[in-house]
JSON list of C-alpha atoms in Angstrom, two decimals:
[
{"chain": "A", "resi": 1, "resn": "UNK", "atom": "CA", "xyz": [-9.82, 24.89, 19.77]},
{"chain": "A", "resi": 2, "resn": "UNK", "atom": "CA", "xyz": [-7.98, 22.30, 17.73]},
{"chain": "A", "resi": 3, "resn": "UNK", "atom": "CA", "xyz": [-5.14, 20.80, 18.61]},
{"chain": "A", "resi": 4, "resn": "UNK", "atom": "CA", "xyz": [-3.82, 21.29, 15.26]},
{"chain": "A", "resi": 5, "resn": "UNK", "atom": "CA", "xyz": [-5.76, 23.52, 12.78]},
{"chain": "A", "resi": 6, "resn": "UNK", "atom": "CA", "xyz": [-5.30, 23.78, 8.67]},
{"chain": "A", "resi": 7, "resn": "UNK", "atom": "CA", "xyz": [-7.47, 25.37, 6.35]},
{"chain": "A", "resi": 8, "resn": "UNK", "atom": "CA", "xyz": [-9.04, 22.64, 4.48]},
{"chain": "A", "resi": 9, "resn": "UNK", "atom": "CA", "xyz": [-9.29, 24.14, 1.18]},
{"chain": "A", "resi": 10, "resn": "UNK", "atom": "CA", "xyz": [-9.91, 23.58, -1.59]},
{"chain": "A", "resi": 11, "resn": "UNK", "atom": "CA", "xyz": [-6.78, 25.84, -2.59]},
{"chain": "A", "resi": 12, "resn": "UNK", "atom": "CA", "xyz": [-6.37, 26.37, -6.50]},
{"chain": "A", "resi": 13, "resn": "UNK", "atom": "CA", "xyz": [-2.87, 27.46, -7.61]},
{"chain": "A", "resi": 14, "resn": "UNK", "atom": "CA", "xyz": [-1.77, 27.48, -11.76]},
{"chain": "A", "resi": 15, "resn": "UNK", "atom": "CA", "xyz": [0.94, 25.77, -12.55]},
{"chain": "A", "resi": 16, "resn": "UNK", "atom": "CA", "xyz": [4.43, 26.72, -12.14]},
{"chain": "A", "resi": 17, "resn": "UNK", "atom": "CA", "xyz": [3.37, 29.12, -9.06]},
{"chain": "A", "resi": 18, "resn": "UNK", "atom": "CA", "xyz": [3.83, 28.36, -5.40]},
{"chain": "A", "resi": 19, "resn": "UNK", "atom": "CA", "xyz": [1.55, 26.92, -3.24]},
{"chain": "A", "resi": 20, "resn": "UNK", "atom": "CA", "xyz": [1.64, 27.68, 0.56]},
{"chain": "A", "resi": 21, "resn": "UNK", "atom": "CA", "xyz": [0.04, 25.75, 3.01]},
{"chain": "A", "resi": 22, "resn": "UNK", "atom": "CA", "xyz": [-0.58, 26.46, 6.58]},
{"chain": "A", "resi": 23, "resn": "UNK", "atom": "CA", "xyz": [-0.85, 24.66, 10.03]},
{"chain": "A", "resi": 24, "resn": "UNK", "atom": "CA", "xyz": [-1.30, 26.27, 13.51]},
{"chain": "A", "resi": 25, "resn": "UNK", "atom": "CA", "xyz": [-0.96, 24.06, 16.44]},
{"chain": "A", "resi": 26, "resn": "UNK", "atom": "CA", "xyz": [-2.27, 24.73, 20.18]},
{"chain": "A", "resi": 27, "resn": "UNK", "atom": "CA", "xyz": [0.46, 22.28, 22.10]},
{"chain": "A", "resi": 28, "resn": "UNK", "atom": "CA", "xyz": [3.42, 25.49, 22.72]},
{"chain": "A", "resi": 29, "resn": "UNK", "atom": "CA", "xyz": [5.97, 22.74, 24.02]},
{"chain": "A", "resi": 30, "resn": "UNK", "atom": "CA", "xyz": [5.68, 20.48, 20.52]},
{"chain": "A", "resi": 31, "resn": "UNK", "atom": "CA", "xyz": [8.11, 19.90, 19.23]},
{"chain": "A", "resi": 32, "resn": "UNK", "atom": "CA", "xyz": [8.34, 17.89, 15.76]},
{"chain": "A", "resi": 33, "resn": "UNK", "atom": "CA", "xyz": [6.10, 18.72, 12.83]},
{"chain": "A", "resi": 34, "resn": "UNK", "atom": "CA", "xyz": [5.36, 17.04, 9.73]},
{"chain": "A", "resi": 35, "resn": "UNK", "atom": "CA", "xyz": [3.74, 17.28, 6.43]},
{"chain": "A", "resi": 36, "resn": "UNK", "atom": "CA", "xyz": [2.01, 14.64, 4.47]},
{"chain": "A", "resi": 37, "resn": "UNK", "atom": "CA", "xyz": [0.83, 14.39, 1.21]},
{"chain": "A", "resi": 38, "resn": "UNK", "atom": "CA", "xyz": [-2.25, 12.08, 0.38]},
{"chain": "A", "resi": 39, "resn": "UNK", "atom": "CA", "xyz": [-3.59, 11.33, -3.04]},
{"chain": "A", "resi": 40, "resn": "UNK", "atom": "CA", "xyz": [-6.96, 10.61, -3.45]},
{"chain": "A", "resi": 41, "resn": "UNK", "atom": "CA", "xyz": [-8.10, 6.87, -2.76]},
{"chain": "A", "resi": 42, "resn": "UNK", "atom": "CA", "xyz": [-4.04, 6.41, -1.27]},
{"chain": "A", "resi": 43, "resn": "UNK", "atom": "CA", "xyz": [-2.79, 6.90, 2.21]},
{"chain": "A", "resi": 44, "resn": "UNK", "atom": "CA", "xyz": [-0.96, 9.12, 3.36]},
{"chain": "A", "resi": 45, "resn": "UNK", "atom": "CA", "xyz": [2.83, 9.73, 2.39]},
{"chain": "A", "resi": 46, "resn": "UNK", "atom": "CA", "xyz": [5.92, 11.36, 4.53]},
{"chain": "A", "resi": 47, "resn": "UNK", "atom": "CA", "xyz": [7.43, 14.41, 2.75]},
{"chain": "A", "resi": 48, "resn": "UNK", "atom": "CA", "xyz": [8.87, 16.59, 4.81]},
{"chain": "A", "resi": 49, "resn": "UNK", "atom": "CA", "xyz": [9.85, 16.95, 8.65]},
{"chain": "A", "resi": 50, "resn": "UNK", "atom": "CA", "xyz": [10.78, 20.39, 10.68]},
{"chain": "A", "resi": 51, "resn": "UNK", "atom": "CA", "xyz": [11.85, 20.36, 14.37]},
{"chain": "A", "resi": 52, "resn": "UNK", "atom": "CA", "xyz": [13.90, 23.53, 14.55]},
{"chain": "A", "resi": 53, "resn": "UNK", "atom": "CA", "xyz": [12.92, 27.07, 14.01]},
{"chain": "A", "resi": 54, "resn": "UNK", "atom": "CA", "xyz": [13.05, 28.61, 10.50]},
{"chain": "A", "resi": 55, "resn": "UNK", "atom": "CA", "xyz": [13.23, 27.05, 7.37]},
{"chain": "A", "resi": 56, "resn": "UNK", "atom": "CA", "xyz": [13.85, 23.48, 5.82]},
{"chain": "A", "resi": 57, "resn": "UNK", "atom": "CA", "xyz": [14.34, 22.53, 2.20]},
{"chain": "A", "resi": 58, "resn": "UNK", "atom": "CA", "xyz": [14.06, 19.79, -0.13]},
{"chain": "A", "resi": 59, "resn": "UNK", "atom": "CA", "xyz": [13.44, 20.08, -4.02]},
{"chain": "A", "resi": 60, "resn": "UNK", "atom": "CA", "xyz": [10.67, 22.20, -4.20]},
{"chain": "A", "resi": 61, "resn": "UNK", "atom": "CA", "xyz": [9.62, 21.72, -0.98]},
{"chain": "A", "resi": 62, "resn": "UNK", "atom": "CA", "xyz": [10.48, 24.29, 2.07]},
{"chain": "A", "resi": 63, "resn": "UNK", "atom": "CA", "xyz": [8.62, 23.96, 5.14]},
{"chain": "A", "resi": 64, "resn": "UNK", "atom": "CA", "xyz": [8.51, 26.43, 7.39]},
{"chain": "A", "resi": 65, "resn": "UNK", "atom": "CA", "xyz": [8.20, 26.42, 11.82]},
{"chain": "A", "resi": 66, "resn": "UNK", "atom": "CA", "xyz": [7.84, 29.42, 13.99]},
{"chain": "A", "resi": 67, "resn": "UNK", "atom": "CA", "xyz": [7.82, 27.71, 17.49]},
{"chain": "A", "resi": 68, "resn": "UNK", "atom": "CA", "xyz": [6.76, 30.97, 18.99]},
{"chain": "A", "resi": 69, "resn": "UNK", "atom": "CA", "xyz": [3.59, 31.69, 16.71]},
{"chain": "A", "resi": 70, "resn": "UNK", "atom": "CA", "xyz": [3.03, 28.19, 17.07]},
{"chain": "A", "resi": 71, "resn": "UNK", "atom": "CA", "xyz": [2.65, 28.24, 12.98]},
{"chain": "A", "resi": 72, "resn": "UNK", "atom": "CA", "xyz": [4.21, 26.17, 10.71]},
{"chain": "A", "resi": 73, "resn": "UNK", "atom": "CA", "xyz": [3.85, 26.09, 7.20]},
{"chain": "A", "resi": 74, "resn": "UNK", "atom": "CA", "xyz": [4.83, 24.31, 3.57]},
{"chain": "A", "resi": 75, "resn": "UNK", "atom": "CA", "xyz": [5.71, 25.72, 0.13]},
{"chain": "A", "resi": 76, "resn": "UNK", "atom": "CA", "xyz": [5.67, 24.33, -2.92]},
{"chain": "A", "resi": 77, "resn": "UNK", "atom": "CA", "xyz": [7.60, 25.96, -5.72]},
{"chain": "A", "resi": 78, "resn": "UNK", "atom": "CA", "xyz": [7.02, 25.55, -9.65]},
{"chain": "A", "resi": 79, "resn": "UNK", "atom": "CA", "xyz": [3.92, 23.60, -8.47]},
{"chain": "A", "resi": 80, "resn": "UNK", "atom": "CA", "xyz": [3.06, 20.70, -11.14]},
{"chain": "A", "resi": 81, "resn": "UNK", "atom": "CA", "xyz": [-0.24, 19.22, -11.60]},
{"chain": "A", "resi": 82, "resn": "UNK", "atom": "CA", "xyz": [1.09, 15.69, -9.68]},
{"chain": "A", "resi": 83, "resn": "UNK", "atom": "CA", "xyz": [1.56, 17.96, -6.30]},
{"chain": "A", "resi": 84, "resn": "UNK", "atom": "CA", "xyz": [-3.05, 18.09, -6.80]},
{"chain": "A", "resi": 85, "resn": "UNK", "atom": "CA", "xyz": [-3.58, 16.03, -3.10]},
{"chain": "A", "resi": 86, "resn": "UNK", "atom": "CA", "xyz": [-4.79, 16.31, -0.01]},
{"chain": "A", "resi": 87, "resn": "UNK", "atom": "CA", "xyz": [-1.42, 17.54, 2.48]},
{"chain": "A", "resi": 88, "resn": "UNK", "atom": "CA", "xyz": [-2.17, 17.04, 6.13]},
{"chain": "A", "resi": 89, "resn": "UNK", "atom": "CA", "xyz": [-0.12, 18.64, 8.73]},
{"chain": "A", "resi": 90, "resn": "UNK", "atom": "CA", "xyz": [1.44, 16.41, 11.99]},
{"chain": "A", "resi": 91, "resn": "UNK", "atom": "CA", "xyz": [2.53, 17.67, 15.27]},
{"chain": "A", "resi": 92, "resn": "UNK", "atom": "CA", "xyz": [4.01, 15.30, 17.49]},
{"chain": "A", "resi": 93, "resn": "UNK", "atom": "CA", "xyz": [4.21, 15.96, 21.65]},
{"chain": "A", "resi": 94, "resn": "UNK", "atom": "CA", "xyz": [0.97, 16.71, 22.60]},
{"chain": "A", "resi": 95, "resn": "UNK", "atom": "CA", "xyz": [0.23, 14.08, 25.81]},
{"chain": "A", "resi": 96, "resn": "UNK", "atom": "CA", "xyz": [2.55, 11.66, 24.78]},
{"chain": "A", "resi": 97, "resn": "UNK", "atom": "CA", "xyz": [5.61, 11.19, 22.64]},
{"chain": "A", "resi": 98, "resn": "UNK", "atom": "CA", "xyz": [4.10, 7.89, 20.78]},
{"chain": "A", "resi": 99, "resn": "UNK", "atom": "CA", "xyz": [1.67, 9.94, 18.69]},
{"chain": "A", "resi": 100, "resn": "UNK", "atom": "CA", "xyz": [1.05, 11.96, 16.05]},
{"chain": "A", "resi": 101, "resn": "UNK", "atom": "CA", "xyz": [-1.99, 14.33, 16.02]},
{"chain": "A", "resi": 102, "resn": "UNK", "atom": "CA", "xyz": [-2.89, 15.05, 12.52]},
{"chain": "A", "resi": 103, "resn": "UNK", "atom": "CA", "xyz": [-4.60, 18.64, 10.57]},
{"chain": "A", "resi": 104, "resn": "UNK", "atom": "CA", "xyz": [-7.48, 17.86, 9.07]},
{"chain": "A", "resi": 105, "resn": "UNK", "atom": "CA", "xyz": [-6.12, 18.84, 5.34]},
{"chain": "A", "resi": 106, "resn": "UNK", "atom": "CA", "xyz": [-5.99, 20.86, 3.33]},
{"chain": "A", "resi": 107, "resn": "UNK", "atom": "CA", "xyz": [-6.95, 19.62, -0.66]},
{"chain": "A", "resi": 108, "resn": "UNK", "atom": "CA", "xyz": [-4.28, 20.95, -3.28]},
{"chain": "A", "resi": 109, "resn": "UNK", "atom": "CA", "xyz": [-5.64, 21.64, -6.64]},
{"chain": "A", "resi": 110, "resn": "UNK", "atom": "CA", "xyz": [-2.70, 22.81, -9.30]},
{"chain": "A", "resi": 111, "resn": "UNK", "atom": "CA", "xyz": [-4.08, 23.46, -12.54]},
{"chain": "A", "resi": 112, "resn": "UNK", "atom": "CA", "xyz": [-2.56, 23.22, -16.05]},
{"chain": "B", "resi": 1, "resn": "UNK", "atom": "CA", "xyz": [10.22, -2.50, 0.77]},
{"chain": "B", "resi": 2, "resn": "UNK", "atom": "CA", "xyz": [8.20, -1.54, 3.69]},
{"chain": "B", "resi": 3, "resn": "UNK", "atom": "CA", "xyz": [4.85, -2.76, 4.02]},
{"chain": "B", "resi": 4, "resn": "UNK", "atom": "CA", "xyz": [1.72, -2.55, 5.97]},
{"chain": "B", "resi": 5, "resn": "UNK", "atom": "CA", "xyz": [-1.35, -4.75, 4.80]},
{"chain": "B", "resi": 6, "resn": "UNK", "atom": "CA", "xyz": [-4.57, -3.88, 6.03]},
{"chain": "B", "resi": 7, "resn": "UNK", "atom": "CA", "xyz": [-6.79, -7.22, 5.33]},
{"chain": "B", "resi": 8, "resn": "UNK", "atom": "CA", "xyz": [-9.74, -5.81, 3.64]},
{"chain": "B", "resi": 9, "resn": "UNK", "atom": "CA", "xyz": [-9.74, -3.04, 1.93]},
{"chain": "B", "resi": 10, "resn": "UNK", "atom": "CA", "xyz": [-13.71, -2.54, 1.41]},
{"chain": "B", "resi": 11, "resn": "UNK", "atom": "CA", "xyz": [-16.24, -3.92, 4.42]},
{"chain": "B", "resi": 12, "resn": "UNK", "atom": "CA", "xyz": [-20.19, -3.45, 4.33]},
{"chain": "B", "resi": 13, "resn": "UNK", "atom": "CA", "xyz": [-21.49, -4.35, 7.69]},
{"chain": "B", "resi": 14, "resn": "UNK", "atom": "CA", "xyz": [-25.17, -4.16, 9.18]},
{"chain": "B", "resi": 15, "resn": "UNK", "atom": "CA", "xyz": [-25.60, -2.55, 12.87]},
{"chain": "B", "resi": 16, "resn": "UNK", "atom": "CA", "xyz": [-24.93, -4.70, 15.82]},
{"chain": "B", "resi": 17, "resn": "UNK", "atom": "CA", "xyz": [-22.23, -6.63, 13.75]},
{"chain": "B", "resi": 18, "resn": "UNK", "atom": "CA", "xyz": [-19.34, -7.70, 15.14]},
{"chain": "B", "resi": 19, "resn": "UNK", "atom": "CA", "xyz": [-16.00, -6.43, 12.82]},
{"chain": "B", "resi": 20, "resn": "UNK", "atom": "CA", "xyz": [-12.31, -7.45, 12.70]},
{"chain": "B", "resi": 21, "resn": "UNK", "atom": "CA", "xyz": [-10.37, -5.30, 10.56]},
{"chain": "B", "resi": 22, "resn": "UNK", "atom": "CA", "xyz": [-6.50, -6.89, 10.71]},
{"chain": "B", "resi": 23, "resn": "UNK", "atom": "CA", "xyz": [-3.21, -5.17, 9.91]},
{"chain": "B", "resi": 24, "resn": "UNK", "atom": "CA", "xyz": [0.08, -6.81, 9.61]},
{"chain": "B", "resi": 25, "resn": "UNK", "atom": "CA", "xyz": [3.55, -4.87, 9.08]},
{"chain": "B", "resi": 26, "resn": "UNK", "atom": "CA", "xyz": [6.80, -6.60, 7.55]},
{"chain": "B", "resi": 27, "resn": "UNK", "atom": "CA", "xyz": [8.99, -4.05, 9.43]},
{"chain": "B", "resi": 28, "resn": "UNK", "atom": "CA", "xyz": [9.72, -5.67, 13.05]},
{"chain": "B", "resi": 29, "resn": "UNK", "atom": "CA", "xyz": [8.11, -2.04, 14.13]},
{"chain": "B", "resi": 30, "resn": "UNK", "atom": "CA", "xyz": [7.19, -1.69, 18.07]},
{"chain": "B", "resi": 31, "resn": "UNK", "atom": "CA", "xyz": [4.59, 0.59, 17.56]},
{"chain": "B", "resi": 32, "resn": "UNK", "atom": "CA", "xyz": [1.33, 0.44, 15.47]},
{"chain": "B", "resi": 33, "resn": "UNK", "atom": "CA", "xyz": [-1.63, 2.69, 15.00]},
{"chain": "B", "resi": 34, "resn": "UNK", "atom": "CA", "xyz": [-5.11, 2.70, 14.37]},
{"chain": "B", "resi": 35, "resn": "UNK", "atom": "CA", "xyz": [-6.76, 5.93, 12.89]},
{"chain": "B", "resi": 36, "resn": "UNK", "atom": "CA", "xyz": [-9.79, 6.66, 11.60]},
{"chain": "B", "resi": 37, "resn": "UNK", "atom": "CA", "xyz": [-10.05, 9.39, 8.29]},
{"chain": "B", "resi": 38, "resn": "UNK", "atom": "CA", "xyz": [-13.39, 11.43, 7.77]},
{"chain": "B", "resi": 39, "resn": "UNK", "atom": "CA", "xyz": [-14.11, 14.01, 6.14]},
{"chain": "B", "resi": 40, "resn": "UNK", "atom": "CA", "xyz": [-13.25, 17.89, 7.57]},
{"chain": "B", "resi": 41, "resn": "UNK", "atom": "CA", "xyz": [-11.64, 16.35, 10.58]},
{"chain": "B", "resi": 42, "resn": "UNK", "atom": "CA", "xyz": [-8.69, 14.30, 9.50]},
{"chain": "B", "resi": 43, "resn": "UNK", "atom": "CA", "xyz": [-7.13, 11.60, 10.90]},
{"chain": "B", "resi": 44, "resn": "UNK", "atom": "CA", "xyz": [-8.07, 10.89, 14.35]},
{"chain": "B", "resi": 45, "resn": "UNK", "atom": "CA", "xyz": [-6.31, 8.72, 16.32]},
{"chain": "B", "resi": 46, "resn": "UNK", "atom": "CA", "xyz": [-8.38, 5.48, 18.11]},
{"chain": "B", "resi": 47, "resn": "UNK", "atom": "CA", "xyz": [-5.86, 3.44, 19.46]},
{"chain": "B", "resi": 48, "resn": "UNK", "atom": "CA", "xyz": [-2.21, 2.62, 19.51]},
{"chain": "B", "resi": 49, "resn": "UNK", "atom": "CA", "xyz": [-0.16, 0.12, 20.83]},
{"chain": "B", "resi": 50, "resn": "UNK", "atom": "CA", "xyz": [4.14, 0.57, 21.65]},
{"chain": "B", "resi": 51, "resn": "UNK", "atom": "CA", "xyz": [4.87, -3.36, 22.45]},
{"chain": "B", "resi": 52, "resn": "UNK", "atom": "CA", "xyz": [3.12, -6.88, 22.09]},
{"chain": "B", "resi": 53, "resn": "UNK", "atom": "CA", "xyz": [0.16, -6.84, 24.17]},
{"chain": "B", "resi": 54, "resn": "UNK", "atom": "CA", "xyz": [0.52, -3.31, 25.15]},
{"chain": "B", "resi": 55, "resn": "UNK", "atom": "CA", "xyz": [-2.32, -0.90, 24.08]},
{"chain": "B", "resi": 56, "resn": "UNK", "atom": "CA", "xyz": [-3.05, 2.98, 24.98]},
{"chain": "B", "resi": 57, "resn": "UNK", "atom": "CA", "xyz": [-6.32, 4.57, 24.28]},
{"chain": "B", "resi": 58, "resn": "UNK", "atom": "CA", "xyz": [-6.20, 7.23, 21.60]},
{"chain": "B", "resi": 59, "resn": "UNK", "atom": "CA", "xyz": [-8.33, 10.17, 21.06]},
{"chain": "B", "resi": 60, "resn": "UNK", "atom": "CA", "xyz": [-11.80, 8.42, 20.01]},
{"chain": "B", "resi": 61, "resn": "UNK", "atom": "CA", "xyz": [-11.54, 5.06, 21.65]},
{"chain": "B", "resi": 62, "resn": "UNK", "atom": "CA", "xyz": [-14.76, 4.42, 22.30]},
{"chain": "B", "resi": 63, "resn": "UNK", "atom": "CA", "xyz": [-16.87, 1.84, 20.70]},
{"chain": "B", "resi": 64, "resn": "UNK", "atom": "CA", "xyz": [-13.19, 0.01, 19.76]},
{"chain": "B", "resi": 65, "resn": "UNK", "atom": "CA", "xyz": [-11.08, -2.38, 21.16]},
{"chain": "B", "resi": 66, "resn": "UNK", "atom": "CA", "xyz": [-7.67, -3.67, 20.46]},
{"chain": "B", "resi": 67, "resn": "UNK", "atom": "CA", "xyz": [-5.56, -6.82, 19.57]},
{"chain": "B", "resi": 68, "resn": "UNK", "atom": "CA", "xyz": [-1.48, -7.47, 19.84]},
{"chain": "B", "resi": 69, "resn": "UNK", "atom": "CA", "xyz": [-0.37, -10.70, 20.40]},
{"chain": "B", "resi": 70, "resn": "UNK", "atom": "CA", "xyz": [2.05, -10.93, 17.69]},
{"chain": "B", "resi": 71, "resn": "UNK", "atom": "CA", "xyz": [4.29, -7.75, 17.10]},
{"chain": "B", "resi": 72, "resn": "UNK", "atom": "CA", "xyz": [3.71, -7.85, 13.66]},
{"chain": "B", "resi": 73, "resn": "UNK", "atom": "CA", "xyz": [-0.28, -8.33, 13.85]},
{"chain": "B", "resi": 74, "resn": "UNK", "atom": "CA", "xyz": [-2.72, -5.21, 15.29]},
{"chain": "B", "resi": 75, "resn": "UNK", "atom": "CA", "xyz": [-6.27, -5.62, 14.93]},
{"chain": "B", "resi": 76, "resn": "UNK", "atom": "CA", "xyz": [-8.99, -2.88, 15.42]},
{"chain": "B", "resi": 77, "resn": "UNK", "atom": "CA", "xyz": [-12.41, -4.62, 16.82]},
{"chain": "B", "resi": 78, "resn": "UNK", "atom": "CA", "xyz": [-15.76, -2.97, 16.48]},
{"chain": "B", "resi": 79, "resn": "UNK", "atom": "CA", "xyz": [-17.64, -4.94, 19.15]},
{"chain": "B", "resi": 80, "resn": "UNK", "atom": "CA", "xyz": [-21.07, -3.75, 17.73]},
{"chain": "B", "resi": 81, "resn": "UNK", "atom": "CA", "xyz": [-20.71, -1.77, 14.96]},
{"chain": "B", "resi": 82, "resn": "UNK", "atom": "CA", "xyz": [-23.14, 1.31, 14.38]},
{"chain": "B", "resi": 83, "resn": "UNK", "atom": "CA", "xyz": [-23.72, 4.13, 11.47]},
{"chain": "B", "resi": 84, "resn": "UNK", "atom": "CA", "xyz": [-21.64, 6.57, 13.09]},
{"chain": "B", "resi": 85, "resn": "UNK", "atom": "CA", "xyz": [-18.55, 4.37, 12.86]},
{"chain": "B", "resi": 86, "resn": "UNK", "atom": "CA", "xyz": [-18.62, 4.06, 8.91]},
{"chain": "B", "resi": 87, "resn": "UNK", "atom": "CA", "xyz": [-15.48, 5.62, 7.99]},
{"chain": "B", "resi": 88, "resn": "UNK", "atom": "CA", "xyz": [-11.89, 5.26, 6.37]},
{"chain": "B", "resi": 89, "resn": "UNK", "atom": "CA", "xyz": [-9.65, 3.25, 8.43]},
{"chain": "B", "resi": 90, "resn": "UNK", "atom": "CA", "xyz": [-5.73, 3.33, 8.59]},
{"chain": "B", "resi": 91, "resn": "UNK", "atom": "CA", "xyz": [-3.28, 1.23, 9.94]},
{"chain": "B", "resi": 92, "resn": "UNK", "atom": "CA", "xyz": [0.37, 2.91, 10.85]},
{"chain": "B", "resi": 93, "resn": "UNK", "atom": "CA", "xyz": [3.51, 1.29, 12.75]},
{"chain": "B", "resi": 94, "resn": "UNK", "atom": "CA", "xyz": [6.72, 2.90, 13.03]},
{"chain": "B", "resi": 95, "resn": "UNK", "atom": "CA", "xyz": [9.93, 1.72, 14.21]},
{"chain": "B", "resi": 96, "resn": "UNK", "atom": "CA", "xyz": [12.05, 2.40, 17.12]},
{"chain": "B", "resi": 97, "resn": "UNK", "atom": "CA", "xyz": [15.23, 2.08, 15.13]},
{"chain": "B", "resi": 98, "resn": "UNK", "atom": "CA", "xyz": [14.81, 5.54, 13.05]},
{"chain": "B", "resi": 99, "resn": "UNK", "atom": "CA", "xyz": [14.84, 7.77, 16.48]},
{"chain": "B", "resi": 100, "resn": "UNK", "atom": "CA", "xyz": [12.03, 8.98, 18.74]},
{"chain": "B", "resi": 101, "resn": "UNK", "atom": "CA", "xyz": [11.89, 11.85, 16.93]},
{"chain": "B", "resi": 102, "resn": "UNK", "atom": "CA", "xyz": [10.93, 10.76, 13.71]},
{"chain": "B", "resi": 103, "resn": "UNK", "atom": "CA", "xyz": [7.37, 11.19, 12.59]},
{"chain": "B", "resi": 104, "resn": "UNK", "atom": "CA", "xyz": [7.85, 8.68, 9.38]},
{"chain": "B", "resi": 105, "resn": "UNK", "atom": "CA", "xyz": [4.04, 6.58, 10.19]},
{"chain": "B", "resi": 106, "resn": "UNK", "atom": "CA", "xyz": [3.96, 3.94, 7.36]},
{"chain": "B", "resi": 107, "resn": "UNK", "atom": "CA", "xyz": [0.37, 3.40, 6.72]},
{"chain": "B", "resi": 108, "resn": "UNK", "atom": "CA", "xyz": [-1.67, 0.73, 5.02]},
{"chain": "B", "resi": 109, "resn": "UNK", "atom": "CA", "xyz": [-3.92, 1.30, 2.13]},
{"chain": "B", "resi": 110, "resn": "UNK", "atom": "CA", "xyz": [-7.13, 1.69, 4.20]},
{"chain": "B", "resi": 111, "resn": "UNK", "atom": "CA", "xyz": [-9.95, -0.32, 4.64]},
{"chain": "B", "resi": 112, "resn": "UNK", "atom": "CA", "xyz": [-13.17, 1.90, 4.09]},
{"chain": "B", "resi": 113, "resn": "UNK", "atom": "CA", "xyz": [-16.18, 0.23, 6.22]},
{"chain": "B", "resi": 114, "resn": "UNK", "atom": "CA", "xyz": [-19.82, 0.76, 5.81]},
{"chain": "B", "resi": 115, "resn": "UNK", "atom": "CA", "xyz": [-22.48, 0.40, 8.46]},
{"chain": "B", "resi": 116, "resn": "UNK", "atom": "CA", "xyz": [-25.82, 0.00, 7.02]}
]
């Protein structure tokens, strides 16, 4: 199993709906999760951070952590076409607190 | 701004080569990062390094080695490259200052390398 598991996609969403992405994670005593966003041909890009249980919002952003289904997710409401990217999920605390252990992605495709 | 500058951003390379690929952050961060992006399996982790001259082994070490002797200077080595290491490569550092809880990686722009 994964350390940290995503769906990789492609997901296709019309604009204005949400998008919902979703992460499960293996490590039970993580205990900070992240969510990046990466366009194509860029690196990746910090948008949100959850370390509590429930939810956390920003814009149209809400990210979502259930510590004890070891699940954490990230919606995106009135999606636009510039949210189209690749958004990797981040769990930090497995062996070490240095590192991050990343999803392997899951590609975003919002269309017009 | 922040910045992390990865020296080349495009490599071709023939088996058996030796490769330097150099990154260099503006930040005064202690820690720095060397993953590798592919395809259906994400970012994985090869090395990292928390202080000058200090290095830990990541998740897919092998076939790498690692540089600090400056703090703001990390350098990934491929000692002989092969096929199986043509990939994406990024560069991250992060700084102390922001909390040990913060997950905020500042990457470079990549520098994709080829193995013929």
């Amino acid at each position: 199993q994964k350390e940290v598991e995503q769906n990789s996609g492609p997901l296709s969403v019309p604009e204005g709906a949400i998008a919902s992405l979703n992460c499960t994670y293996s490590d039970r005593v993580s205990q900070s999760f992240f969510w990046y966003r990466q366009y194509s041909g860029k690196s990746p890009e910090l948008i949100m951070s959850i370390y509590s249980n429930g939810d956390k919002e920003d814009g149209r952003f809400t990210a979502q952590l259930n510590k004890a289904s070891q699940y954490v997710s990230l919606l995106i409401r009135d999606s636009q076409p510039s949210d189209s990217a690749t958004y990797l999920c981040a769990v930090k605390g497995i062996q070490g607190a240095q590192k991050l252990v990343f999803g392997q992605g899951t590609r975003l495709t919002i269309n017009p | 701004d922040v910045k992390v500058t990865q020296s080349s951003r495009y490599l071709v390379k023939r088996t058996g080569e030796k490769v330097f690929l150099e990154c260099v952050q503006d930040m005064d961060h202690e820690n720095m990062f060397w993953y590798r992006q592919d395809p259906g399996l994400g970012l994985r982790l090869i090395y990292f390094s928390y202080d000058v001259k200090m290095k830990e082994k990541g998740d897919i070490p092998e076939g790498y080695s690692v540089s600090r002797e400056k703090k703001e200077r990390f350098s990934l080595i491929l000692e002989s490259a092969s096929t199986n290491q043509t990939s994406m490569y990024l560069c991250a550092s992060r700084g102390f200052g922001r909390g040990l809880n913060t997950g905020e990686l500042f990457f470079g722009e990549g520098s994709r390398l080829t193995v013929l």
